[in-house]
Every structure is written in C-alpha cells, then in structure tokens.
Amino acid sequence: MDPSAVWRDRQHRWRIEAYRAPDLRFAIFATNGTTESAPLWLFGMSALARWLMSHKISLDDLESD
C-alpha cells in the first residue's frame, strides 16, 4: 500500500500520507530530525480536517514531498 500523496508542514514536524485502499485514509507521522513516530491513522477528509484544525495547521502550511 504505497501513499498516493505525501505532505509535510513547513517546519517538518509532521508528515501526512494519503492512501486510497479501499477507502480514503491518512497516516500522520510526527518527525523530529531523523526519527519518526508510529503513524496516527485518520479515516476520511473530515477526520483530517479536524486534526489539522486542532493542531492549528493551515493548508497553506503544507508542502508536497
């Protein structure tokens, strides 16, 4: 299951991967230099939108990887 898209925030603290198998889901990794957390799985766009809002991340803050 390869990601169909990958984003990072401008400060490289978060990496978001989108998967379409069989539904739309997102894996979010916290990054700290060379280490990464286990993924937090979010199911659907509404879950991702709530997570972005709760962390005060704007779509303008994300960049393609």
N, CA, C and O atoms as a GROMACS GRO file, in nm:
protein
  260
    1MET      N    1   0.086  -0.118   0.000
    1MET     CA    2   0.000   0.000   0.000
    1MET      C    3   0.090   0.123   0.000
    1MET      O    4   0.130   0.170   0.107
    2ASP      N    5   0.122   0.176  -0.116
    2ASP     CA    6   0.204   0.296  -0.128
    2ASP      C    7   0.117   0.421  -0.116
    2ASP      O    8   0.002   0.421  -0.161
    3PRO      N    9   0.169   0.527  -0.057
    3PRO     CA   10   0.090   0.651  -0.046
    3PRO      C   11   0.068   0.714  -0.182
    3PRO      O   12   0.155   0.711  -0.269
    4SER      N   13  -0.051   0.771  -0.199
    4SER     CA   14  -0.082   0.841  -0.324
    4SER      C   15  -0.036   0.985  -0.317
    4SER      O   16  -0.020   1.049  -0.421
    5ALA      N   17  -0.013   1.039  -0.199
    5ALA     CA   18   0.036   1.176  -0.182
    5ALA      C   19   0.103   1.186  -0.045
    5ALA      O   20   0.065   1.117   0.050
    6VAL      N   21   0.204   1.271  -0.037
    6VAL     CA   22   0.275   1.294   0.089
    6VAL      C   23   0.292   1.444   0.107
    6VAL      O   24   0.331   1.514   0.014
    7TRP      N   25   0.262   1.494   0.228
    7TRP     CA   26   0.279   1.636   0.259
    7TRP      C   27   0.360   1.649   0.387
    7TRP      O   28   0.359   1.559   0.472
    8ARG      N   29   0.427   1.760   0.400
    8ARG     CA   30   0.496   1.798   0.524
    8ARG      C   31   0.455   1.941   0.556
    8ARG      O   32   0.419   2.018   0.467
    9ASP      N   33   0.462   1.977   0.683
    9ASP     CA   34   0.442   2.118   0.714
    9ASP      C   35   0.575   2.190   0.693
    9ASP      O   36   0.679   2.126   0.681
   10ARG      N   37   0.571   2.321   0.689
   10ARG     CA   38   0.690   2.399   0.658
   10ARG      C   39   0.802   2.379   0.761
   10ARG      O   40   0.919   2.398   0.730
   11GLN      N   41   0.765   2.342   0.882
   11GLN     CA   42   0.864   2.323   0.987
   11GLN      C   43   0.909   2.177   0.997
   11GLN      O   44   0.991   2.142   1.082
   12HIS      N   45   0.855   2.091   0.911
   12HIS     CA   46   0.891   1.949   0.906
   12HIS      C   47   0.870   1.878   1.040
   12HIS      O   48   0.951   1.796   1.083
   13ARG      N   49   0.760   1.912   1.104
   13ARG     CA   50   0.726   1.842   1.228
   13ARG      C   51   0.626   1.731   1.203
   13ARG      O   52   0.614   1.639   1.284
   14TRP      N   53   0.553   1.738   1.092
   14TRP     CA   54   0.450   1.640   1.061
   14TRP      C   55   0.467   1.594   0.916
   14TRP      O   56   0.500   1.674   0.828
   15ARG      N   57   0.443   1.466   0.893
   15ARG     CA   58   0.436   1.414   0.757
   15ARG      C   59   0.302   1.344   0.744
   15ARG      O   60   0.267   1.260   0.827
   16ILE      N   61   0.228   1.378   0.641
   16ILE     CA   62   0.095   1.322   0.618
   16ILE      C   63   0.097   1.244   0.488
   16ILE      O   64   0.136   1.298   0.385
   17GLU      N   65   0.056   1.119   0.492
   17GLU     CA   66   0.047   1.036   0.373
   17GLU      C   67  -0.099   1.000   0.350
   17GLU      O   68  -0.170   0.963   0.443
   18ALA      N   69  -0.142   1.011   0.225
   18ALA     CA   70  -0.280   0.976   0.188
   18ALA      C   71  -0.280   0.840   0.117
   18ALA      O   72  -0.196   0.814   0.031
   19TYR      N   73  -0.375   0.756   0.154
   19TYR     CA   74  -0.390   0.623   0.094
   19TYR      C   75  -0.533   0.607   0.044
   19TYR      O   76  -0.626   0.658   0.107
   20ARG      N   77  -0.551   0.538  -0.066
   20ARG     CA   78  -0.685   0.509  -0.118
   20ARG      C   79  -0.703   0.359  -0.129
   20ARG      O   80  -0.709   0.306  -0.240
   21ALA      N   81  -0.711   0.291  -0.019
   21ALA     CA   82  -0.727   0.146  -0.026
   21ALA      C   83  -0.800   0.094   0.096
   21ALA      O   84  -0.739   0.094   0.203
   22PRO      N   85  -0.921   0.050   0.092
   22PRO     CA   86  -1.023   0.072  -0.012
   22PRO      C   87  -1.094   0.205   0.006
   22PRO      O   88  -1.166   0.251  -0.083
   23ASP      N   89  -1.075   0.268   0.123
   23ASP     CA   90  -1.134   0.399   0.148
   23ASP      C   91  -1.020   0.500   0.163
   23ASP      O   92  -0.903   0.463   0.164
   24LEU      N   93  -1.054   0.626   0.174
   24LEU     CA   94  -0.953   0.730   0.189
   24LEU      C   95  -0.909   0.735   0.335
   24LEU      O   96  -0.991   0.756   0.425
   25ARG      N   97  -0.780   0.717   0.358
   25ARG     CA   98  -0.726   0.724   0.493
   25ARG      C   99  -0.593   0.797   0.490
   25ARG      O  100  -0.526   0.804   0.387
   26PHE      N  101  -0.557   0.851   0.604
   26PHE     CA  102  -0.435   0.930   0.616
   26PHE      C  103  -0.351   0.875   0.730
   26PHE      O  104  -0.403   0.842   0.837
   27ALA      N  105  -0.221   0.866   0.709
   27ALA     CA  106  -0.126   0.829   0.814
   27ALA      C  107  -0.046   0.954   0.847
   27ALA      O  108   0.012   1.016   0.758
   28ILE      N  109  -0.044   0.991   0.974
   28ILE     CA  110   0.028   1.111   1.018
   28ILE      C  111   0.142   1.068   1.107
   28ILE      O  112   0.124   0.995   1.204
   29PHE      N  113   0.262   1.115   1.072
   29PHE     CA  114   0.383   1.084   1.147
   29PHE      C  115   0.437   1.213   1.207
   29PHE      O  116   0.445   1.314   1.138
   30ALA      N  117   0.474   1.210   1.334
   30ALA     CA  118   0.546   1.322   1.396
   30ALA      C  119   0.694   1.301   1.366
   30ALA      O  120   0.747   1.193   1.389
   31THR      N  121   0.759   1.404   1.315
   31THR     CA  122   0.901   1.393   1.281
   31THR      C  123   0.983   1.481   1.374
   31THR      O  124   0.940   1.588   1.416
   32ASN      N  125   1.102   1.434   1.405
   32ASN     CA  126   1.193   1.508   1.491
   32ASN      C  127   1.334   1.477   1.443
   32ASN      O  128   1.397   1.382   1.490
   33GLY      N  129   1.384   1.556   1.351
   33GLY     CA  130   1.515   1.528   1.294
   33GLY      C  131   1.511   1.403   1.209
   33GLY      O  132   1.446   1.401   1.104
   34THR      N  133   1.579   1.299   1.254
   34THR     CA  134   1.583   1.174   1.177
   34THR      C  135   1.488   1.068   1.229
   34THR      O  136   1.475   0.962   1.168
   35THR      N  137   1.420   1.095   1.341
   35THR     CA  138   1.329   0.995   1.398
   35THR      C  139   1.185   1.029   1.361
   35THR      O  140   1.151   1.143   1.330
   36GLU      N  141   1.100   0.926   1.366
   36GLU     CA  142   0.960   0.942   1.332
   36GLU      C  143   0.875   0.858   1.426
   36GLU      O  144   0.918   0.752   1.472
   37SER      N  145   0.755   0.905   1.454
   37SER     CA  146   0.664   0.831   1.540
   37SER      C  147   0.594   0.720   1.461
   37SER      O  148   0.604   0.714   1.339
   38ALA      N  149   0.524   0.635   1.532
   38ALA     CA  150   0.434   0.540   1.468
   38ALA      C  151   0.320   0.621   1.406
   38ALA      O  152   0.290   0.730   1.455
   39PRO      N  153   0.256   0.570   1.300
   39PRO     CA  154   0.151   0.650   1.235
   39PRO      C  155   0.024   0.662   1.318
   39PRO      O  156  -0.017   0.568   1.387
   40LEU      N  157  -0.036   0.778   1.311
   40LEU     CA  158  -0.171   0.801   1.362
   40LEU      C  159  -0.262   0.788   1.240
   40LEU      O  160  -0.247   0.865   1.145
   41TRP      N  161  -0.355   0.695   1.240
   41TRP     CA  162  -0.442   0.672   1.124
   41TRP      C  163  -0.570   0.751   1.139
   41TRP      O  164  -0.639   0.742   1.241
   42LEU      N  165  -0.603   0.829   1.036
   42LEU     CA  166  -0.728   0.904   1.029
   42LEU      C  167  -0.806   0.854   0.909
   42LEU      O  168  -0.749   0.832   0.803
   43PHE      N  169  -0.937   0.835   0.926
   43PHE     CA  170  -1.020   0.781   0.820
   43PHE      C  171  -1.113   0.889   0.767
   43PHE      O  172  -1.207   0.930   0.835
   44GLY      N  173  -1.086   0.936   0.644
   44GLY     CA  174  -1.171   1.034   0.578
   44GLY      C  175  -1.121   1.176   0.592
   44GLY      O  176  -1.040   1.209   0.679
   45MET      N  177  -1.172   1.260   0.502
   45MET     CA  178  -1.133   1.401   0.498
   45MET      C  179  -1.177   1.477   0.623
   45MET      O  180  -1.105   1.565   0.669
   46SER      N  181  -1.293   1.444   0.677
   46SER     CA  182  -1.341   1.518   0.795
   46SER      C  183  -1.250   1.494   0.914
   46SER      O  184  -1.227   1.585   0.994
   47ALA      N  185  -1.198   1.372   0.929
   47ALA     CA  186  -1.105   1.344   1.039
   47ALA      C  187  -0.975   1.421   1.020
   47ALA      O  188  -0.920   1.474   1.116
   48LEU      N  189  -0.926   1.427   0.896
   48LEU     CA  190  -0.804   1.504   0.870
   48LEU      C  191  -0.827   1.652   0.896
   48LEU      O  192  -0.742   1.719   0.954
   49ALA      N  193  -0.941   1.705   0.853
   49ALA     CA  194  -0.972   1.847   0.875
   49ALA      C  195  -0.976   1.879   1.024
   49ALA      O  196  -0.923   1.982   1.067
   50ARG      N  197  -1.038   1.792   1.104
   50ARG     CA  198  -1.042   1.816   1.249
   50ARG      C  199  -0.902   1.811   1.310
   50ARG      O  200  -0.870   1.891   1.397
   51TRP      N  201  -0.818   1.717   1.264
   51TRP     CA  202  -0.683   1.707   1.316
   51TRP      C  203  -0.602   1.831   1.280
   51TRP      O  204  -0.530   1.885   1.364
   52LEU      N  205  -0.612   1.877   1.156
   52LEU     CA  206  -0.540   1.998   1.114
   52LEU      C  207  -0.584   2.119   1.195
   52LEU      O  208  -0.501   2.199   1.238
   53MET      N  209  -0.716   2.132   1.217
   53MET     CA  210  -0.766   2.245   1.296
   53MET      C  211  -0.719   2.237   1.441
   53MET      O  212  -0.682   2.339   1.499
   54SER      N  213  -0.718   2.118   1.498
   54SER     CA  214  -0.677   2.105   1.639
   54SER      C  215  -0.529   2.136   1.658
   54SER      O  216  -0.488   2.176   1.767
   55HIS      N  217  -0.447   2.119   1.553
   55HIS     CA  218  -0.304   2.150   1.560
   55HIS      C  219  -0.271   2.285   1.497
   55HIS      O  220  -0.155   2.322   1.483
   56LYS      N  221  -0.377   2.358   1.460
   56LYS     CA  222  -0.362   2.493   1.402
   56LYS      C  223  -0.269   2.492   1.280
   56LYS      O  224  -0.181   2.578   1.267
   57ILE      N  225  -0.289   2.393   1.191
   57ILE     CA  226  -0.213   2.382   1.067
   57ILE      C  227  -0.305   2.421   0.953
   57ILE      O  228  -0.411   2.362   0.935
   58SER      N  229  -0.264   2.520   0.877
   58SER     CA  230  -0.340   2.564   0.760
   58SER      C  231  -0.296   2.483   0.639
   58SER      O  232  -0.183   2.432   0.636
   59LEU      N  233  -0.382   2.471   0.540
   59LEU     CA  234  -0.342   2.403   0.417
   59LEU      C  235  -0.228   2.476   0.349
   59LEU      O  236  -0.150   2.415   0.276
   60ASP      N  237  -0.217   2.606   0.371
   60ASP     CA  238  -0.106   2.684   0.315
   60ASP      C  239   0.028   2.646   0.381
   60ASP      O  240   0.134   2.670   0.324
   61ASP      N  241   0.022   2.588   0.501
   61ASP     CA  242   0.143   2.548   0.571
   61ASP      C  243   0.201   2.416   0.519
   61ASP      O  244   0.314   2.381   0.550
   62LEU      N  245   0.122   2.343   0.439
   62LEU     CA  246   0.165   2.213   0.391
   62LEU      C  247   0.237   2.228   0.256
   62LEU      O  248   0.200   2.313   0.174
   63GLU      N  249   0.337   2.146   0.237
   63GLU     CA  250   0.408   2.144   0.109
   63GLU      C  251   0.420   1.999   0.063
   63GLU      O  252   0.432   1.909   0.146
   64SER      N  253   0.416   1.977  -0.068
   64SER     CA  254   0.429   1.842  -0.123
   64SER      C  255   0.568   1.790  -0.099
   64SER      O  256   0.666   1.865  -0.101
   65ASP      N  257   0.577   1.660  -0.078
   65ASP     CA  258   0.706   1.598  -0.053
   65ASP      C  259   0.755   1.530  -0.179
   65ASP      O  260   0.863   1.472  -0.180
   0.00000   0.00000   0.00000
